[in-house]
mmCIF file with all atom_site columns, C-alpha atoms in Angstrom:
data_model
loop_
_atom_site.group_PDB
_atom_site.id
_atom_site.type_symbol
_atom_site.label_atom_id
_atom_site.label_alt_id
_atom_site.label_comp_id
_atom_site.label_asym_id
_atom_site.label_entity_id
_atom_site.label_seq_id
_atom_site.pdbx_PDB_ins_code
_atom_site.Cartn_x
_atom_site.Cartn_y
_atom_site.Cartn_z
_atom_site.occupancy
_atom_site.B_iso_or_equiv
_atom_site.pdbx_formal_charge
_atom_site.auth_seq_id
_atom_site.auth_comp_id
_atom_site.auth_asym_id
_atom_site.auth_atom_id
_atom_site.pdbx_PDB_model_num
ATOM 1   C CA . MET M 1 1   ? 122.810 106.923 84.715  1.00 0.00 ? 1   MET M CA 1
ATOM 2   C CA . GLU M 1 2   ? 121.371 110.261 85.856  1.00 0.00 ? 2   GLU M CA 1
ATOM 3   C CA . ILE M 1 3   ? 117.787 108.975 85.810  1.00 0.00 ? 3   ILE M CA 1
ATOM 4   C CA . VAL M 1 4   ? 118.771 106.002 88.015  1.00 0.00 ? 4   VAL M CA 1
ATOM 5   C CA . LEU M 1 5   ? 120.330 108.390 90.564  1.00 0.00 ? 5   LEU M CA 1
ATOM 6   C CA . LEU M 1 6   ? 117.303 110.688 90.445  1.00 0.00 ? 6   LEU M CA 1
ATOM 7   C CA . ARG M 1 7   ? 114.824 107.876 90.837  1.00 0.00 ? 7   ARG M CA 1
ATOM 8   C CA . GLN M 1 8   ? 116.796 106.239 93.637  1.00 0.00 ? 8   GLN M CA 1
ATOM 9   C CA . THR M 1 9   ? 117.143 109.561 95.474  1.00 0.00 ? 9   THR M CA 1
ATOM 10  C CA . LEU M 1 10  ? 113.386 110.126 95.212  1.00 0.00 ? 10  LEU M CA 1
ATOM 11  C CA . PHE M 1 11  ? 112.663 106.553 96.249  1.00 0.00 ? 11  PHE M CA 1
ATOM 12  C CA . TRP M 1 12  ? 114.861 106.694 99.342  1.00 0.00 ? 12  TRP M CA 1
ATOM 13  C CA . ALA M 1 13  ? 113.574 110.166 100.283 1.00 0.00 ? 13  ALA M CA 1
ATOM 14  C CA . TRP M 1 14  ? 110.083 108.692 100.214 1.00 0.00 ? 14  TRP M CA 1
ATOM 15  C CA . MET M 1 15  ? 111.169 105.615 102.203 1.00 0.00 ? 15  MET M CA 1
ATOM 16  C CA . VAL M 1 16  ? 113.067 107.529 104.907 1.00 0.00 ? 16  VAL M CA 1
ATOM 17  C CA . THR M 1 17  ? 110.436 110.235 105.466 1.00 0.00 ? 17  THR M CA 1
ATOM 18  C CA . GLY M 1 18  ? 107.685 107.623 105.407 1.00 0.00 ? 18  GLY M CA 1
ATOM 19  C CA . ALA M 1 19  ? 109.501 105.300 107.791 1.00 0.00 ? 19  ALA M CA 1
ATOM 20  C CA . GLY M 1 20  ? 110.005 108.238 110.154 1.00 0.00 ? 20  GLY M CA 1
ATOM 21  C CA . ALA M 1 21  ? 106.300 108.997 110.062 1.00 0.00 ? 21  ALA M CA 1
ATOM 22  C CA . ILE M 1 22  ? 105.340 105.378 110.683 1.00 0.00 ? 22  ILE M CA 1
ATOM 23  C CA . TYR M 1 23  ? 107.889 105.125 113.515 1.00 0.00 ? 23  TYR M CA 1
ATOM 24  C CA . TYR M 1 24  ? 106.465 108.298 115.071 1.00 0.00 ? 24  TYR M CA 1
ATOM 25  C CA . LEU M 1 25  ? 103.055 106.625 115.188 1.00 0.00 ? 25  LEU M CA 1
ATOM 26  C CA . SER M 1 26  ? 104.225 103.214 116.409 1.00 0.00 ? 26  SER M CA 1
ATOM 27  C CA . LEU M 1 27  ? 107.459 101.240 116.543 1.00 0.00 ? 27  LEU M CA 1
ATOM 28  C CA . GLY M 1 28  ? 105.503 98.039  115.894 1.00 0.00 ? 28  GLY M CA 1
ATOM 29  C CA . ALA M 1 29  ? 103.874 99.541  112.784 1.00 0.00 ? 29  ALA M CA 1
ATOM 30  C CA . ALA M 1 30  ? 107.279 100.705 111.523 1.00 0.00 ? 30  ALA M CA 1
ATOM 31  C CA . ILE M 1 31  ? 108.783 97.230  111.985 1.00 0.00 ? 31  ILE M CA 1
ATOM 32  C CA . GLY M 1 32  ? 105.754 95.594  110.361 1.00 0.00 ? 32  GLY M CA 1
ATOM 33  C CA . TRP M 1 33  ? 105.833 97.958  107.377 1.00 0.00 ? 33  TRP M CA 1
ATOM 34  C CA . ALA M 1 34  ? 109.592 97.519  106.932 1.00 0.00 ? 34  ALA M CA 1
ATOM 35  C CA . ALA M 1 35  ? 109.282 93.707  107.053 1.00 0.00 ? 35  ALA M CA 1
ATOM 36  C CA . TYR M 1 36  ? 106.359 93.716  104.589 1.00 0.00 ? 36  TYR M CA 1
ATOM 37  C CA . THR M 1 37  ? 108.148 96.103  102.207 1.00 0.00 ? 37  THR M CA 1
ATOM 38  C CA . LEU M 1 38  ? 111.371 94.054  102.285 1.00 0.00 ? 38  LEU M CA 1
ATOM 39  C CA . ALA M 1 39  ? 109.370 90.870  101.660 1.00 0.00 ? 39  ALA M CA 1
ATOM 40  C CA . VAL M 1 40  ? 107.571 92.467  98.689  1.00 0.00 ? 40  VAL M CA 1
ATOM 41  C CA . PHE M 1 41  ? 110.799 93.720  97.168  1.00 0.00 ? 41  PHE M CA 1
ATOM 42  C CA . GLY M 1 42  ? 112.318 90.258  97.690  1.00 0.00 ? 42  GLY M CA 1
ATOM 43  C CA . LEU M 1 43  ? 109.358 88.751  95.841  1.00 0.00 ? 43  LEU M CA 1
ATOM 44  C CA . VAL M 1 44  ? 109.706 91.276  92.993  1.00 0.00 ? 44  VAL M CA 1
ATOM 45  C CA . LEU M 1 45  ? 113.431 90.552  92.690  1.00 0.00 ? 45  LEU M CA 1
ATOM 46  C CA . ALA M 1 46  ? 112.882 86.764  92.789  1.00 0.00 ? 46  ALA M CA 1
ATOM 47  C CA . THR M 1 47  ? 110.048 86.679  90.278  1.00 0.00 ? 47  THR M CA 1
ATOM 48  C CA . ALA M 1 48  ? 109.856 89.692  87.949  1.00 0.00 ? 48  ALA M CA 1
ATOM 49  C CA . CYS M 1 49  ? 113.440 90.961  88.016  1.00 0.00 ? 49  CYS M CA 1
ATOM 50  C CA . ARG M 1 50  ? 115.101 87.595  87.473  1.00 0.00 ? 50  ARG M CA 1
ATOM 51  C CA . ASN M 1 51  ? 113.056 87.101  84.278  1.00 0.00 ? 51  ASN M CA 1
ATOM 52  C CA . CYS M 1 52  ? 113.781 90.601  82.989  1.00 0.00 ? 52  CYS M CA 1
ATOM 53  C CA . HIS M 1 53  ? 116.233 91.633  80.267  1.00 0.00 ? 53  HIS M CA 1
ATOM 54  C CA . TYR M 1 54  ? 118.022 93.747  82.885  1.00 0.00 ? 54  TYR M CA 1
ATOM 55  C CA . CYS M 1 55  ? 118.703 91.013  85.447  1.00 0.00 ? 55  CYS M CA 1
ATOM 56  C CA . GLY M 1 56  ? 122.335 91.529  86.435  1.00 0.00 ? 56  GLY M CA 1
ATOM 57  C CA . LYS M 1 57  ? 122.435 94.806  84.502  1.00 0.00 ? 57  LYS M CA 1
ATOM 58  C CA . ARG M 1 58  ? 121.779 98.448  85.337  1.00 0.00 ? 58  ARG M CA 1
ATOM 59  C CA . CYS M 1 59  ? 118.141 99.405  84.849  1.00 0.00 ? 59  CYS M CA 1
ATOM 60  C CA . ASP M 1 60  ? 116.157 102.563 85.568  1.00 0.00 ? 60  ASP M CA 1
ATOM 61  C CA . THR M 1 61  ? 114.786 101.163 88.812  1.00 0.00 ? 61  THR M CA 1
ATOM 62  C CA . GLY M 1 62  ? 118.216 100.187 90.088  1.00 0.00 ? 62  GLY M CA 1
ATOM 63  C CA . LEU M 1 63  ? 116.923 96.687  90.909  1.00 0.00 ? 63  LEU M CA 1
ATOM 64  C CA . GLY M 1 64  ? 118.479 94.784  87.987  1.00 0.00 ? 64  GLY M CA 1
ATOM 65  C CA . LEU M 1 65  ? 121.962 94.660  89.510  1.00 0.00 ? 65  LEU M CA 1
ATOM 66  C CA . VAL M 1 66  ? 120.565 93.670  92.927  1.00 0.00 ? 66  VAL M CA 1
ATOM 67  C CA . ALA M 1 67  ? 118.458 90.903  91.378  1.00 0.00 ? 67  ALA M CA 1
ATOM 68  C CA . GLY M 1 68  ? 121.488 89.592  89.497  1.00 0.00 ? 68  GLY M CA 1
ATOM 69  C CA . MET M 1 69  ? 123.509 89.401  92.727  1.00 0.00 ? 69  MET M CA 1
ATOM 70  C CA . LEU M 1 70  ? 120.772 87.683  94.751  1.00 0.00 ? 70  LEU M CA 1
ATOM 71  C CA . PHE M 1 71  ? 119.121 85.328  92.270  1.00 0.00 ? 71  PHE M CA 1
ATOM 72  C CA . PRO M 1 72  ? 120.238 83.367  89.207  1.00 0.00 ? 72  PRO M CA 1
ATOM 73  C CA . SER M 1 73  ? 118.952 84.944  86.024  1.00 0.00 ? 73  SER M CA 1
ATOM 74  C CA . GLY M 1 74  ? 115.998 83.225  84.396  1.00 0.00 ? 74  GLY M CA 1
ATOM 75  C CA . GLY M 1 75  ? 116.969 84.857  81.106  1.00 0.00 ? 75  GLY M CA 1
ATOM 76  C CA . LYS M 1 76  ? 114.652 87.268  79.307  1.00 0.00 ? 76  LYS M CA 1
ATOM 77  C CA . ASN M 1 77  ? 111.335 85.470  79.726  1.00 0.00 ? 77  ASN M CA 1
ATOM 78  C CA . PRO M 1 78  ? 108.481 87.825  78.785  1.00 0.00 ? 78  PRO M CA 1
ATOM 79  C CA . ALA M 1 79  ? 105.700 85.464  79.850  1.00 0.00 ? 79  ALA M CA 1
ATOM 80  C CA . LYS M 1 80  ? 107.084 84.868  83.347  1.00 0.00 ? 80  LYS M CA 1
ATOM 81  C CA . PHE M 1 81  ? 108.003 88.559  83.657  1.00 0.00 ? 81  PHE M CA 1
ATOM 82  C CA . ALA M 1 82  ? 104.476 89.682  82.735  1.00 0.00 ? 82  ALA M CA 1
ATOM 83  C CA . ARG M 1 83  ? 102.822 87.199  85.150  1.00 0.00 ? 83  ARG M CA 1
ATOM 84  C CA . ALA M 1 84  ? 105.143 88.229  87.984  1.00 0.00 ? 84  ALA M CA 1
ATOM 85  C CA . ALA M 1 85  ? 104.647 91.938  87.307  1.00 0.00 ? 85  ALA M CA 1
ATOM 86  C CA . LYS M 1 86  ? 100.851 91.550  87.413  1.00 0.00 ? 86  LYS M CA 1
ATOM 87  C CA . MET M 1 87  ? 101.060 89.503  90.625  1.00 0.00 ? 87  MET M CA 1
ATOM 88  C CA . THR M 1 88  ? 103.393 91.861  92.487  1.00 0.00 ? 88  THR M CA 1
ATOM 89  C CA . LEU M 1 89  ? 101.831 95.201  91.472  1.00 0.00 ? 89  LEU M CA 1
ATOM 90  C CA . PRO M 1 90  ? 99.057  95.155  94.141  1.00 0.00 ? 90  PRO M CA 1
ATOM 91  C CA . LEU M 1 91  ? 101.618 94.199  96.790  1.00 0.00 ? 91  LEU M CA 1
ATOM 92  C CA . LEU M 1 92  ? 103.892 97.074  95.750  1.00 0.00 ? 92  LEU M CA 1
ATOM 93  C CA . ILE M 1 93  ? 100.998 99.521  95.823  1.00 0.00 ? 93  ILE M CA 1
ATOM 94  C CA . LEU M 1 94  ? 100.138 98.449  99.362  1.00 0.00 ? 94  LEU M CA 1
ATOM 95  C CA . SER M 1 95  ? 103.728 99.018  100.505 1.00 0.00 ? 95  SER M CA 1
ATOM 96  C CA . MET M 1 96  ? 103.727 102.467 98.884  1.00 0.00 ? 96  MET M CA 1
ATOM 97  C CA . LEU M 1 97  ? 100.527 103.529 100.638 1.00 0.00 ? 97  LEU M CA 1
ATOM 98  C CA . GLY M 1 98  ? 101.998 103.050 104.114 1.00 0.00 ? 98  GLY M CA 1
ATOM 99  C CA . PRO M 1 99  ? 104.185 106.175 104.352 1.00 0.00 ? 99  PRO M CA 1
ATOM 100 C CA . PRO M 1 100 ? 101.681 108.673 102.878 1.00 0.00 ? 100 PRO M CA 1
ATOM 101 C CA . ALA M 1 101 ? 98.958  107.296 105.158 1.00 0.00 ? 101 ALA M CA 1
ATOM 102 C CA . ALA M 1 102 ? 101.280 107.604 108.155 1.00 0.00 ? 102 ALA M CA 1
ATOM 103 C CA . VAL M 1 103 ? 102.158 111.192 107.234 1.00 0.00 ? 103 VAL M CA 1
ATOM 104 C CA . VAL M 1 104 ? 98.437  112.093 107.019 1.00 0.00 ? 104 VAL M CA 1
ATOM 105 C CA . PHE M 1 105 ? 97.721  110.405 110.380 1.00 0.00 ? 105 PHE M CA 1
ATOM 106 C CA . MET M 1 106 ? 100.801 112.064 111.884 1.00 0.00 ? 106 MET M CA 1
ATOM 107 C CA . LEU M 1 107 ? 99.654  115.506 110.761 1.00 0.00 ? 107 LEU M CA 1
ATOM 108 C CA . ALA M 1 108 ? 96.187  114.844 112.169 1.00 0.00 ? 108 ALA M CA 1
ATOM 109 C CA . LYS M 1 109 ? 97.424  113.338 115.444 1.00 0.00 ? 109 LYS M CA 1
ATOM 110 C CA . VAL M 1 110 ? 99.973  115.925 116.561 1.00 0.00 ? 110 VAL M CA 1
ATOM 111 C CA . GLU M 1 111 ? 99.927  119.682 116.814 1.00 0.00 ? 111 GLU M CA 1
ATOM 112 C CA . PHE M 1 112 ? 100.360 121.132 113.351 1.00 0.00 ? 112 PHE M CA 1
ATOM 113 C CA . THR M 1 113 ? 103.809 122.600 112.751 1.00 0.00 ? 113 THR M CA 1
ATOM 114 C CA . LEU M 1 114 ? 105.651 123.852 109.691 1.00 0.00 ? 114 LEU M CA 1
ATOM 115 C CA . LEU M 1 115 ? 108.250 121.094 110.123 1.00 0.00 ? 115 LEU M CA 1
ATOM 116 C CA . LEU M 1 116 ? 105.567 118.388 109.973 1.00 0.00 ? 116 LEU M CA 1
ATOM 117 C CA . LEU M 1 117 ? 104.054 120.012 106.902 1.00 0.00 ? 117 LEU M CA 1
ATOM 118 C CA . ILE M 1 118 ? 107.452 120.073 105.170 1.00 0.00 ? 118 ILE M CA 1
ATOM 119 C CA . TRP M 1 119 ? 108.027 116.463 106.202 1.00 0.00 ? 119 TRP M CA 1
ATOM 120 C CA . GLY M 1 120 ? 104.665 115.385 104.814 1.00 0.00 ? 120 GLY M CA 1
ATOM 121 C CA . LEU M 1 121 ? 105.051 117.334 101.576 1.00 0.00 ? 121 LEU M CA 1
ATOM 122 C CA . THR M 1 122 ? 108.547 115.972 101.029 1.00 0.00 ? 122 THR M CA 1
ATOM 123 C CA . ASN M 1 123 ? 107.240 112.443 101.436 1.00 0.00 ? 123 ASN M CA 1
ATOM 124 C CA . LEU M 1 124 ? 104.313 112.903 99.074  1.00 0.00 ? 124 LEU M CA 1
ATOM 125 C CA . MET M 1 125 ? 106.351 114.862 96.494  1.00 0.00 ? 125 MET M CA 1
ATOM 126 C CA . ALA M 1 126 ? 109.103 112.214 96.443  1.00 0.00 ? 126 ALA M CA 1
ATOM 127 C CA . LEU M 1 127 ? 106.578 109.420 95.925  1.00 0.00 ? 127 LEU M CA 1
ATOM 128 C CA . PHE M 1 128 ? 104.689 111.397 93.250  1.00 0.00 ? 128 PHE M CA 1
ATOM 129 C CA . LEU M 1 129 ? 107.876 112.245 91.317  1.00 0.00 ? 129 LEU M CA 1
ATOM 130 C CA . PHE M 1 130 ? 109.151 108.675 91.605  1.00 0.00 ? 130 PHE M CA 1
ATOM 131 C CA . LEU M 1 131 ? 105.896 107.343 90.195  1.00 0.00 ? 131 LEU M CA 1
ATOM 132 C CA . LEU M 1 132 ? 105.722 110.102 87.555  1.00 0.00 ? 132 LEU M CA 1
ATOM 133 C CA . THR M 1 133 ? 109.207 109.348 86.220  1.00 0.00 ? 133 THR M CA 1
ATOM 134 C CA . THR M 1 134 ? 108.271 105.702 85.618  1.00 0.00 ? 134 THR M CA 1
ATOM 135 C CA . PRO M 1 135 ? 105.894 106.142 82.642  1.00 0.00 ? 135 PRO M CA 1
ATOM 136 C CA . LEU M 1 136 ? 107.502 109.340 81.375  1.00 0.00 ? 136 LEU M CA 1
ATOM 137 C CA . VAL M 1 137 ? 111.179 108.442 81.536  1.00 0.00 ? 137 VAL M CA 1
ATOM 138 C CA . ALA M 1 138 ? 111.827 104.825 82.515  1.00 0.00 ? 138 ALA M CA 1
ATOM 139 C CA . CYS M 1 139 ? 109.190 102.972 80.452  1.00 0.00 ? 139 CYS M CA 1
ATOM 140 C CA . PRO M 1 140 ? 109.964 104.556 77.061  1.00 0.00 ? 140 PRO M CA 1
ATOM 141 C CA . ARG M 1 141 ? 113.665 103.580 77.407  1.00 0.00 ? 141 ARG M CA 1
ATOM 142 C CA . CYS M 1 142 ? 113.045 100.069 78.745  1.00 0.00 ? 142 CYS M CA 1
ATOM 143 C CA . ALA M 1 143 ? 113.903 96.990  76.659  1.00 0.00 ? 143 ALA M CA 1
ATOM 144 C CA . MET M 1 144 ? 110.952 95.155  78.292  1.00 0.00 ? 144 MET M CA 1
ATOM 145 C CA . ARG M 1 145 ? 108.302 97.784  77.460  1.00 0.00 ? 145 ARG M CA 1
ATOM 146 C CA . GLU M 1 146 ? 106.619 95.616  74.795  1.00 0.00 ? 146 GLU M CA 1
ATOM 147 C CA . ASP M 1 147 ? 106.204 92.756  77.256  1.00 0.00 ? 147 ASP M CA 1
ATOM 148 C CA . CYS M 1 148 ? 105.459 94.686  80.443  1.00 0.00 ? 148 CYS M CA 1
ATOM 149 C CA . PRO M 1 149 ? 101.821 95.068  81.551  1.00 0.00 ? 149 PRO M CA 1
ATOM 150 C CA . LEU M 1 150 ? 102.891 98.059  83.641  1.00 0.00 ? 150 LEU M CA 1
ATOM 151 C CA . GLY M 1 151 ? 104.696 99.857  80.826  1.00 0.00 ? 151 GLY M CA 1
ATOM 152 C CA . GLY M 1 152 ? 101.915 99.663  78.264  1.00 0.00 ? 152 GLY M CA 1
ATOM 153 C CA . GLY M 1 153 ? 103.044 96.417  76.624  1.00 0.00 ? 153 GLY M CA 1
ATOM 154 C CA . LYS M 1 154 ? 100.925 95.470  73.601  1.00 0.00 ? 154 LYS M CA 1
ATOM 155 C CA . GLY M 1 155 ? 100.699 91.701  73.654  1.00 0.00 ? 155 GLY M CA 1
ATOM 156 C CA . LYS M 1 156 ? 99.658  89.440  76.480  1.00 0.00 ? 156 LYS M CA 1
ATOM 157 C CA . GLN M 1 157 ? 102.003 86.490  76.709  1.00 0.00 ? 157 GLN M CA 1
ATOM 158 C CA . ASP M 1 158 ? 100.957 82.890  76.317  1.00 0.00 ? 158 ASP M CA 1
ATOM 159 C CA . GLU M 1 159 ? 102.667 79.951  78.047  1.00 0.00 ? 159 GLU M CA 1
ATOM 160 C CA . GLY M 1 160 ? 105.245 79.609  75.266  1.00 0.00 ? 160 GLY M CA 1
ATOM 161 C CA . GLY M 1 161 ? 106.351 83.214  75.642  1.00 0.00 ? 161 GLY M CA 1
ATOM 162 C CA . LYS M 1 162 ? 104.831 84.329  72.300  1.00 0.00 ? 162 LYS M CA 1
ATOM 163 C CA . SER M 1 163 ? 102.507 87.273  72.196  1.00 0.00 ? 163 SER M CA 1
ATOM 164 C CA . GLU M 1 164 ? 98.899  86.736  71.200  1.00 0.00 ? 164 GLU M CA 1
ATOM 165 C CA . GLU M 1 165 ? 99.454  89.011  68.205  1.00 0.00 ? 165 GLU M CA 1
ATOM 166 C CA . ALA M 1 166 ? 102.409 86.886  67.019  1.00 0.00 ? 166 ALA M CA 1
ATOM 167 C CA . ALA M 1 167 ? 100.467 83.664  67.638  1.00 0.00 ? 167 ALA M CA 1
ATOM 168 C CA . GLY M 1 168 ? 97.664  84.917  65.382  1.00 0.00 ? 168 GLY M CA 1
ATOM 169 C CA . GLY M 1 169 ? 95.255  85.701  68.209  1.00 0.00 ? 169 GLY M CA 1
#
């Protein structure tokens, strides 16, 4: 439970400081980034999370319970989960680049102050620690680690949900 609280605190610290930086640059950019990020998280919940072992359960990302409330569970389906994770990873990375880029532009655009430096460092540190805790803490404890392309899963899944290793390939 503690790791979920830590990761969610870091995630929301990154989101709030980043959203503030984007808003400082442009209200339109902030609205666009927020809409894109919500759409990406909706896609992740609807595709990857609903086919995960943790759909409707507490997971280290905190998304399993949300996915279970919003979408019917697809059951643990490693093949669909792996495909969805591979598809949504680039979209998630793009949403995560918005706040750090805005902080850098904000620091370059305005007169440098200690408050802006602290704001920027908080944003980057929260994102770095959130991403660092994924492979070091969340992935080793995850029930989907063998099937997840992001968590170092061994086998690629075929259409029947069997790994290539199990299928003799």
